[in-house]
Amino acid sequence: MKRFCLIVGLMVLFFSCEQDPNVVYKENADIENGKWFVKNTPSFRFTITDASIPYDLYYTLRHNLTYPYYNLYLTRYLTDERGHEIESRLDELILMDPKTGEPRGKGLGDLYDNKVLMKRAYRFAKPGTYVMRIKQYMRQDPLPDVVSVGISVEKSGQ
């Protein structure tokens, strides 16, 4: 009976972790001790095999409920496989409602996960390897209560 329960449990775990077929790349970098220093610039390397279709790019962020601001400024740098900068841009992520203070995203306890659109229906110039670097651009160094940051690259539904 124990063996049967173990097999059923493993099957449930296996099928519940099934990947979304539209996700081309998804990765998160943990922020050590929840203190994000300006000099800490997580880097994400991904490959685009089909440049004929558009992609949606998202920030993924996990923070504690004790994060002291309603927003987060990030600078992103996109480079091609040769290291040539394609784009750099400052973005503002709204993590909590500015009026009510209610957190956005999905929460479990005091941790909240946010998935914020970075670019919709973006077309890469050609197939290849790309690197996205993300740097926090707040006035506090280190920035407290940020647990992880990452990106998700998905085939666009436009």
mmCIF file of N, CA and C in Angstrom, residues 56-158:
data_model
loop_
_atom_site.group_PDB
_atom_site.id
_atom_site.type_symbol
_atom_site.label_atom_id
_atom_site.label_comp_id
_atom_site.label_asym_id
_atom_site.label_seq_id
_atom_site.Cartn_x
_atom_site.Cartn_y
_atom_site.Cartn_z
ATOM 1 N N ASP A 56 6.538 37.450 -25.984
ATOM 2 C CA ASP A 56 6.251 38.319 -24.854
ATOM 3 C C ASP A 56 7.337 38.076 -23.818
ATOM 4 N N LEU A 57 7.905 39.145 -23.303
ATOM 5 C CA LEU A 57 8.947 39.055 -22.286
ATOM 6 C C LEU A 57 8.391 39.606 -20.984
ATOM 7 N N TYR A 58 8.639 38.889 -19.895
ATOM 8 C CA TYR A 58 8.125 39.265 -18.583
ATOM 9 C C TYR A 58 9.245 39.323 -17.557
ATOM 10 N N TYR A 59 9.090 40.231 -16.585
ATOM 11 C CA TYR A 59 9.875 40.180 -15.360
ATOM 12 C C TYR A 59 9.159 39.214 -14.428
ATOM 13 N N THR A 60 9.911 38.436 -13.693
ATOM 14 C CA THR A 60 9.340 37.641 -12.607
ATOM 15 C C THR A 60 10.054 38.080 -11.333
ATOM 16 N N LEU A 61 9.288 38.374 -10.319
ATOM 17 C CA LEU A 61 9.856 38.925 -9.095
ATOM 18 C C LEU A 61 9.155 38.326 -7.893
ATOM 19 N N ARG A 62 9.942 37.959 -6.902
ATOM 20 C CA ARG A 62 9.401 37.488 -5.620
ATOM 21 C C ARG A 62 9.915 38.428 -4.538
ATOM 22 N N HIS A 63 8.984 38.935 -3.725
ATOM 23 C CA HIS A 63 9.373 39.845 -2.642
ATOM 24 C C HIS A 63 8.577 39.534 -1.392
ATOM 25 N N ASN A 64 9.103 39.984 -0.277
ATOM 26 C CA ASN A 64 8.406 39.852 1.000
ATOM 27 C C ASN A 64 7.366 40.949 1.123
ATOM 28 N N LEU A 65 6.366 40.695 1.920
ATOM 29 C CA LEU A 65 5.332 41.685 2.182
ATOM 30 C C LEU A 65 5.920 42.916 2.878
ATOM 31 N N THR A 66 7.058 42.759 3.505
ATOM 32 C CA THR A 66 7.714 43.877 4.196
ATOM 33 C C THR A 66 8.544 44.748 3.254
ATOM 34 N N TYR A 67 8.497 44.471 1.953
ATOM 35 C CA TYR A 67 9.192 45.336 0.989
ATOM 36 C C TYR A 67 8.701 46.764 1.207
ATOM 37 N N PRO A 68 9.616 47.739 1.371
ATOM 38 C CA PRO A 68 9.205 49.066 1.859
ATOM 39 C C PRO A 68 8.588 50.025 0.833
ATOM 40 N N TYR A 69 8.478 49.630 -0.432
ATOM 41 C CA TYR A 69 7.966 50.550 -1.454
ATOM 42 C C TYR A 69 6.800 49.908 -2.203
ATOM 43 N N TYR A 70 6.016 50.730 -2.893
ATOM 44 C CA TYR A 70 4.920 50.187 -3.702
ATOM 45 C C TYR A 70 5.401 49.844 -5.107
ATOM 46 N N ASN A 71 6.593 50.334 -5.476
ATOM 47 C CA ASN A 71 7.101 50.110 -6.823
ATOM 48 C C ASN A 71 8.557 49.655 -6.784
ATOM 49 N N LEU A 72 9.083 49.356 -7.959
ATOM 50 C CA LEU A 72 10.484 48.959 -8.103
ATOM 51 C C LEU A 72 10.950 49.409 -9.476
ATOM 52 N N TYR A 73 12.032 50.178 -9.491
ATOM 53 C CA TYR A 73 12.632 50.581 -10.762
ATOM 54 C C TYR A 73 13.750 49.607 -11.101
ATOM 55 N N LEU A 74 13.713 49.123 -12.334
ATOM 56 C CA LEU A 74 14.729 48.198 -12.836
ATOM 57 C C LEU A 74 15.264 48.725 -14.163
ATOM 58 N N THR A 75 16.550 48.519 -14.392
ATOM 59 C CA THR A 75 17.124 48.791 -15.699
ATOM 60 C C THR A 75 17.448 47.446 -16.321
ATOM 61 N N ARG A 76 17.015 47.278 -17.565
ATOM 62 C CA ARG A 76 17.293 46.020 -18.270
ATOM 63 C C ARG A 76 18.198 46.307 -19.449
ATOM 64 N N TYR A 77 19.067 45.347 -19.700
ATOM 65 C CA TYR A 77 20.012 45.437 -20.805
ATOM 66 C C TYR A 77 19.893 44.159 -21.627
ATOM 67 N N LEU A 78 19.539 44.283 -22.901
ATOM 68 C CA LEU A 78 19.440 43.132 -23.793
ATOM 69 C C LEU A 78 20.601 43.193 -24.775
ATOM 70 N N THR A 79 21.377 42.103 -24.824
ATOM 71 C CA THR A 79 22.512 42.031 -25.748
ATOM 72 C C THR A 79 22.394 40.778 -26.605
ATOM 73 N N ASP A 80 23.024 40.828 -27.779
ATOM 74 C CA ASP A 80 23.026 39.655 -28.654
ATOM 75 C C ASP A 80 24.208 38.764 -28.291
ATOM 76 N N GLU A 81 24.396 37.686 -29.072
ATOM 77 C CA GLU A 81 25.435 36.706 -28.738
ATOM 78 C C GLU A 81 26.848 37.266 -28.857
ATOM 79 N N ARG A 82 27.014 38.357 -29.568
ATOM 80 C CA ARG A 82 28.326 38.995 -29.693
ATOM 81 C C ARG A 82 28.576 40.031 -28.601
ATOM 82 N N GLY A 83 27.561 40.251 -27.771
ATOM 83 C CA GLY A 83 27.697 41.225 -26.699
ATOM 84 C C GLY A 83 27.304 42.630 -27.090
ATOM 85 N N HIS A 84 26.756 42.808 -28.294
ATOM 86 C CA HIS A 84 26.288 44.120 -28.728
ATOM 87 C C HIS A 84 24.962 44.434 -28.048
ATOM 88 N N GLU A 85 24.877 45.624 -27.471
ATOM 89 C CA GLU A 85 23.657 46.008 -26.780
ATOM 90 C C GLU A 85 22.554 46.340 -27.778
ATOM 91 N N ILE A 86 21.458 45.634 -27.662
ATOM 92 C CA ILE A 86 20.296 45.853 -28.511
ATOM 93 C C ILE A 86 19.408 46.926 -27.895
ATOM 94 N N GLU A 87 19.303 46.877 -26.565
ATOM 95 C CA GLU A 87 18.404 47.788 -25.881
ATOM 96 C C GLU A 87 18.789 47.896 -24.415
ATOM 97 N N SER A 88 18.615 49.090 -23.869
ATOM 98 C CA SER A 88 18.654 49.280 -22.418
ATOM 99 C C SER A 88 17.499 50.208 -22.085
ATOM 100 N N ARG A 89 16.839 49.910 -20.990
ATOM 101 C CA ARG A 89 15.644 50.680 -20.662
ATOM 102 C C ARG A 89 15.379 50.618 -19.165
ATOM 103 N N LEU A 90 14.870 51.717 -18.636
ATOM 104 C CA LEU A 90 14.439 51.794 -17.250
ATOM 105 C C LEU A 90 12.943 51.510 -17.211
ATOM 106 N N ASP A 91 12.534 50.562 -16.366
ATOM 107 C CA ASP A 91 11.126 50.207 -16.215
ATOM 108 C C ASP A 91 10.708 50.354 -14.764
ATOM 109 N N GLU A 92 9.435 50.682 -14.570
ATOM 110 C CA GLU A 92 8.866 50.733 -13.229
ATOM 111 C C GLU A 92 7.880 49.588 -13.076
ATOM 112 N N LEU A 93 8.064 48.787 -12.048
ATOM 113 C CA LEU A 93 7.136 47.713 -11.725
ATOM 114 C C LEU A 93 6.307 48.159 -10.525
ATOM 115 N N ILE A 94 4.992 48.101 -10.647
ATOM 116 C CA ILE A 94 4.098 48.455 -9.541
ATOM 117 C C ILE A 94 3.785 47.156 -8.797
ATOM 118 N N LEU A 95 4.266 47.054 -7.567
ATOM 119 C CA LEU A 95 4.125 45.825 -6.781
ATOM 120 C C LEU A 95 2.955 45.878 -5.810
ATOM 121 N N MET A 96 2.564 47.085 -5.438
ATOM 122 C CA MET A 96 1.454 47.250 -4.509
ATOM 123 C C MET A 96 0.589 48.413 -4.977
ATOM 124 N N ASP A 97 -0.682 48.352 -4.685
ATOM 125 C CA ASP A 97 -1.577 49.438 -5.047
ATOM 126 C C ASP A 97 -1.136 50.691 -4.286
ATOM 127 N N PRO A 98 -0.831 51.782 -4.994
ATOM 128 C CA PRO A 98 -0.330 52.984 -4.333
ATOM 129 C C PRO A 98 -1.310 53.611 -3.337
ATOM 130 N N LYS A 99 -2.611 53.391 -3.527
ATOM 131 C CA LYS A 99 -3.604 53.993 -2.634
ATOM 132 C C LYS A 99 -3.934 53.108 -1.446
ATOM 133 N N THR A 100 -4.137 51.820 -1.701
ATOM 134 C CA THR A 100 -4.572 50.924 -0.622
ATOM 135 C C THR A 100 -3.418 50.181 0.039
ATOM 136 N N GLY A 101 -2.291 50.064 -0.651
ATOM 137 C CA GLY A 101 -1.167 49.300 -0.112
ATOM 138 C C GLY A 101 -1.317 47.805 -0.297
ATOM 139 N N GLU A 102 -2.410 47.375 -0.954
ATOM 140 C CA GLU A 102 -2.630 45.948 -1.196
ATOM 141 C C GLU A 102 -1.601 45.422 -2.194
ATOM 142 N N PRO A 103 -0.962 44.306 -1.880
ATOM 143 C CA PRO A 103 0.028 43.765 -2.815
ATOM 144 C C PRO A 103 -0.625 43.208 -4.073
ATOM 145 N N ARG A 104 0.063 43.367 -5.185
ATOM 146 C CA ARG A 104 -0.348 42.747 -6.444
ATOM 147 C C ARG A 104 0.396 41.428 -6.555
ATOM 148 N N GLY A 105 0.031 40.641 -7.517
ATOM 149 C CA GLY A 105 0.690 39.351 -7.676
ATOM 150 C C GLY A 105 0.006 38.285 -6.852
ATOM 151 N N LYS A 106 0.636 37.125 -6.820
ATOM 152 C CA LYS A 106 0.090 35.993 -6.087
ATOM 153 C C LYS A 106 0.889 35.817 -4.802
ATOM 154 N N GLY A 107 0.164 35.672 -3.699
ATOM 155 C CA GLY A 107 0.826 35.587 -2.416
ATOM 156 C C GLY A 107 0.603 34.283 -1.703
ATOM 157 N N LEU A 108 1.596 33.909 -0.935
ATOM 158 C CA LEU A 108 1.509 32.753 -0.047
ATOM 159 C C LEU A 108 2.230 33.158 1.226
ATOM 160 N N GLY A 109 1.472 33.385 2.271
ATOM 161 C CA GLY A 109 2.073 33.896 3.497
ATOM 162 C C GLY A 109 2.525 35.320 3.273
ATOM 163 N N ASP A 110 3.795 35.582 3.569
ATOM 164 C CA ASP A 110 4.303 36.942 3.366
ATOM 165 C C ASP A 110 5.146 37.073 2.097
ATOM 166 N N LEU A 111 5.116 36.058 1.220
ATOM 167 C CA LEU A 111 5.843 36.110 -0.052
ATOM 168 C C LEU A 111 4.867 36.353 -1.200
ATOM 169 N N TYR A 112 5.262 37.242 -2.108
ATOM 170 C CA TYR A 112 4.431 37.546 -3.265
ATOM 171 C C TYR A 112 5.222 37.384 -4.553
ATOM 172 N N ASP A 113 4.605 36.726 -5.524
ATOM 173 C CA ASP A 113 5.196 36.529 -6.848
ATOM 174 C C ASP A 113 4.491 37.442 -7.835
ATOM 175 N N ASN A 114 5.286 38.183 -8.589
ATOM 176 C CA ASN A 114 4.757 39.081 -9.603
ATOM 177 C C ASN A 114 5.308 38.686 -10.963
ATOM 178 N N LYS A 115 4.455 38.722 -11.955
ATOM 179 C CA LYS A 115 4.848 38.512 -13.347
ATOM 180 C C LYS A 115 4.382 39.763 -14.082
ATOM 181 N N VAL A 116 5.353 40.575 -14.518
ATOM 182 C CA VAL A 116 5.056 41.885 -15.080
ATOM 183 C C VAL A 116 5.554 41.938 -16.522
ATOM 184 N N LEU A 117 4.678 42.357 -17.407
ATOM 185 C CA LEU A 117 5.031 42.441 -18.816
ATOM 186 C C LEU A 117 6.164 43.440 -19.033
ATOM 187 N N MET A 118 7.184 42.998 -19.741
ATOM 188 C CA MET A 118 8.318 43.829 -20.099
ATOM 189 C C MET A 118 8.172 44.316 -21.550
ATOM 190 N N LYS A 119 7.876 43.389 -22.462
ATOM 191 C CA LYS A 119 7.689 43.698 -23.878
ATOM 192 C C LYS A 119 6.626 42.757 -24.439
ATOM 193 N N ARG A 120 5.697 43.313 -25.208
ATOM 194 C CA ARG A 120 4.656 42.489 -25.834
ATOM 195 C C ARG A 120 4.957 42.353 -27.317
ATOM 196 N N ALA A 121 4.813 41.133 -27.818
ATOM 197 C CA ALA A 121 4.961 40.830 -29.247
ATOM 198 C C ALA A 121 6.294 41.343 -29.801
ATOM 199 N N TYR A 122 7.367 41.104 -29.058
ATOM 200 C CA TYR A 122 8.707 41.529 -29.480
ATOM 201 C C TYR A 122 9.248 40.545 -30.517
ATOM 202 N N ARG A 123 9.843 41.080 -31.544
ATOM 203 C CA ARG A 123 10.454 40.241 -32.581
ATOM 204 C C ARG A 123 11.971 40.384 -32.522
ATOM 205 N N PHE A 124 12.624 39.264 -32.290
ATOM 206 C CA PHE A 124 14.081 39.249 -32.311
ATOM 207 C C PHE A 124 14.543 39.334 -33.760
ATOM 208 N N ALA A 125 15.655 40.016 -33.991
ATOM 209 C CA ALA A 125 16.147 40.249 -35.350
ATOM 210 C C ALA A 125 16.534 38.955 -36.061
ATOM 211 N N LYS A 126 17.087 38.018 -35.286
ATOM 212 C CA LYS A 126 17.523 36.752 -35.882
ATOM 213 C C LYS A 126 17.598 35.686 -34.800
ATOM 214 N N PRO A 127 17.600 34.423 -35.199
ATOM 215 C CA PRO A 127 17.785 33.361 -34.209
ATOM 216 C C PRO A 127 19.166 33.489 -33.573
ATOM 217 N N GLY A 128 19.277 33.056 -32.333
ATOM 218 C CA GLY A 128 20.571 33.110 -31.662
ATOM 219 C C GLY A 128 20.427 33.163 -30.164
ATOM 220 N N THR A 129 21.546 33.403 -29.523
ATOM 221 C CA THR A 129 21.603 33.487 -28.068
ATOM 222 C C THR A 129 21.565 34.951 -27.659
ATOM 223 N N TYR A 130 20.761 35.236 -26.674
ATOM 224 C CA TYR A 130 20.613 36.594 -26.156
ATOM 225 C C TYR A 130 20.845 36.586 -24.654
ATOM 226 N N VAL A 131 21.240 37.731 -24.123
ATOM 227 C CA VAL A 131 21.462 37.868 -22.682
ATOM 228 C C VAL A 131 20.680 39.075 -22.191
ATOM 229 N N MET A 132 19.926 38.863 -21.121
ATOM 230 C CA MET A 132 19.189 39.942 -20.463
ATOM 231 C C MET A 132 19.804 40.117 -19.075
ATOM 232 N N ARG A 133 20.277 41.324 -18.779
ATOM 233 C CA ARG A 133 20.790 41.664 -17.449
ATOM 234 C C ARG A 133 19.805 42.618 -16.794
ATOM 235 N N ILE A 134 19.605 42.444 -15.497
ATOM 236 C CA ILE A 134 18.656 43.270 -14.756
ATOM 237 C C ILE A 134 19.361 43.873 -13.548
ATOM 238 N N LYS A 135 19.202 45.173 -13.399
ATOM 239 C CA LYS A 135 19.840 45.910 -12.309
ATOM 240 C C LYS A 135 18.766 46.707 -11.566
ATOM 241 N N GLN A 136 18.798 46.649 -10.248
ATOM 242 C CA GLN A 136 17.842 47.460 -9.481
ATOM 243 C C GLN A 136 18.284 48.914 -9.549
ATOM 244 N N TYR A 137 17.299 49.807 -9.657
ATOM 245 C CA TYR A 137 17.584 51.225 -9.850
ATOM 246 C C TYR A 137 16.812 52.057 -8.828
ATOM 247 N N MET A 138 16.876 51.602 -7.589
ATOM 248 C CA MET A 138 16.211 52.329 -6.508
ATOM 249 C C MET A 138 17.272 53.160 -5.784
ATOM 250 N N ARG A 139 16.831 54.010 -4.891
ATOM 251 C CA ARG A 139 17.764 54.878 -4.174
ATOM 252 C C ARG A 139 18.342 54.208 -2.934
ATOM 253 N N GLN A 140 17.949 52.991 -2.676
ATOM 254 C CA GLN A 140 18.412 52.291 -1.480
ATOM 255 C C GLN A 140 19.339 51.160 -1.889
ATOM 256 N N ASP A 141 20.500 51.094 -1.253
ATOM 257 C CA ASP A 141 21.484 50.059 -1.554
ATOM 258 C C ASP A 141 22.074 49.539 -0.247
ATOM 259 N N PRO A 142 21.742 48.303 0.132
ATOM 260 C CA PRO A 142 20.975 47.322 -0.630
ATOM 261 C C PRO A 142 19.471 47.561 -0.499
ATOM 262 N N LEU A 143 18.757 47.044 -1.463
ATOM 263 C CA LEU A 143 17.301 47.086 -1.470
ATOM 264 C C LEU A 143 16.804 45.863 -0.704
ATOM 265 N N PRO A 144 16.052 46.066 0.391
ATOM 266 C CA PRO A 144 15.655 44.924 1.221
ATOM 267 C C PRO A 144 14.420 44.191 0.705
ATOM 268 N N ASP A 145 14.307 42.956 1.151
ATOM 269 C CA ASP A 145 13.095 42.143 1.008
ATOM 270 C C ASP A 145 12.760 41.732 -0.421
ATOM 271 N N VAL A 146 13.747 41.713 -1.307
ATOM 272 C CA VAL A 146 13.573 41.146 -2.643
ATOM 273 C C VAL A 146 14.211 39.761 -2.596
ATOM 274 N N VAL A 147 13.425 38.739 -2.835
ATOM 275 C CA VAL A 147 13.878 37.356 -2.685
ATOM 276 C C VAL A 147 14.495 36.826 -3.981
ATOM 277 N N SER A 148 13.866 37.126 -5.127
ATOM 278 C CA SER A 148 14.404 36.669 -6.411
ATOM 279 C C SER A 148 13.877 37.547 -7.534
ATOM 280 N N VAL A 149 14.635 37.542 -8.635
ATOM 281 C CA VAL A 149 14.241 38.276 -9.836
ATOM 282 C C VAL A 149 14.578 37.398 -11.030
ATOM 283 N N GLY A 150 13.783 37.519 -12.091
ATOM 284 C CA GLY A 150 14.053 36.701 -13.267
ATOM 285 C C GLY A 150 13.295 37.195 -14.467
ATOM 286 N N ILE A 151 13.343 36.379 -15.521
ATOM 287 C CA ILE A 151 12.608 36.696 -16.743
ATOM 288 C C ILE A 151 11.900 35.455 -17.260
ATOM 289 N N SER A 152 10.888 35.706 -18.054
ATOM 290 C CA SER A 152 10.191 34.641 -18.769
ATOM 291 C C SER A 152 10.020 35.106 -20.215
ATOM 292 N N VAL A 153 10.409 34.246 -21.160
ATOM 293 C CA VAL A 153 10.254 34.527 -22.564
ATOM 294 C C VAL A 153 9.223 33.532 -23.097
ATOM 295 N N GLU A 154 8.131 34.057 -23.662
ATOM 296 C CA GLU A 154 7.024 33.198 -24.080
ATOM 297 C C GLU A 154 6.575 33.552 -25.497
ATOM 298 N N LYS A 155 6.145 32.549 -26.216
ATOM 299 C CA LYS A 155 5.563 32.798 -27.532
ATOM 300 C C LYS A 155 4.336 33.662 -27.346
ATOM 301 N N SER A 156 4.228 34.705 -28.150
ATOM 302 C CA SER A 156 3.160 35.678 -27.976
ATOM 303 C C SER A 156 1.847 35.181 -28.549
ATOM 304 N N GLY A 157 0.783 35.452 -27.834
ATOM 305 C CA GLY A 157 -0.557 35.179 -28.341
ATOM 306 C C GLY A 157 -1.117 36.412 -29.015
ATOM 307 N N GLN A 158 -0.380 37.500 -28.955
ATOM 308 C CA GLN A 158 -0.732 38.824 -29.471
ATOM 309 C C GLN A 158 -2.124 39.106 -29.050
#
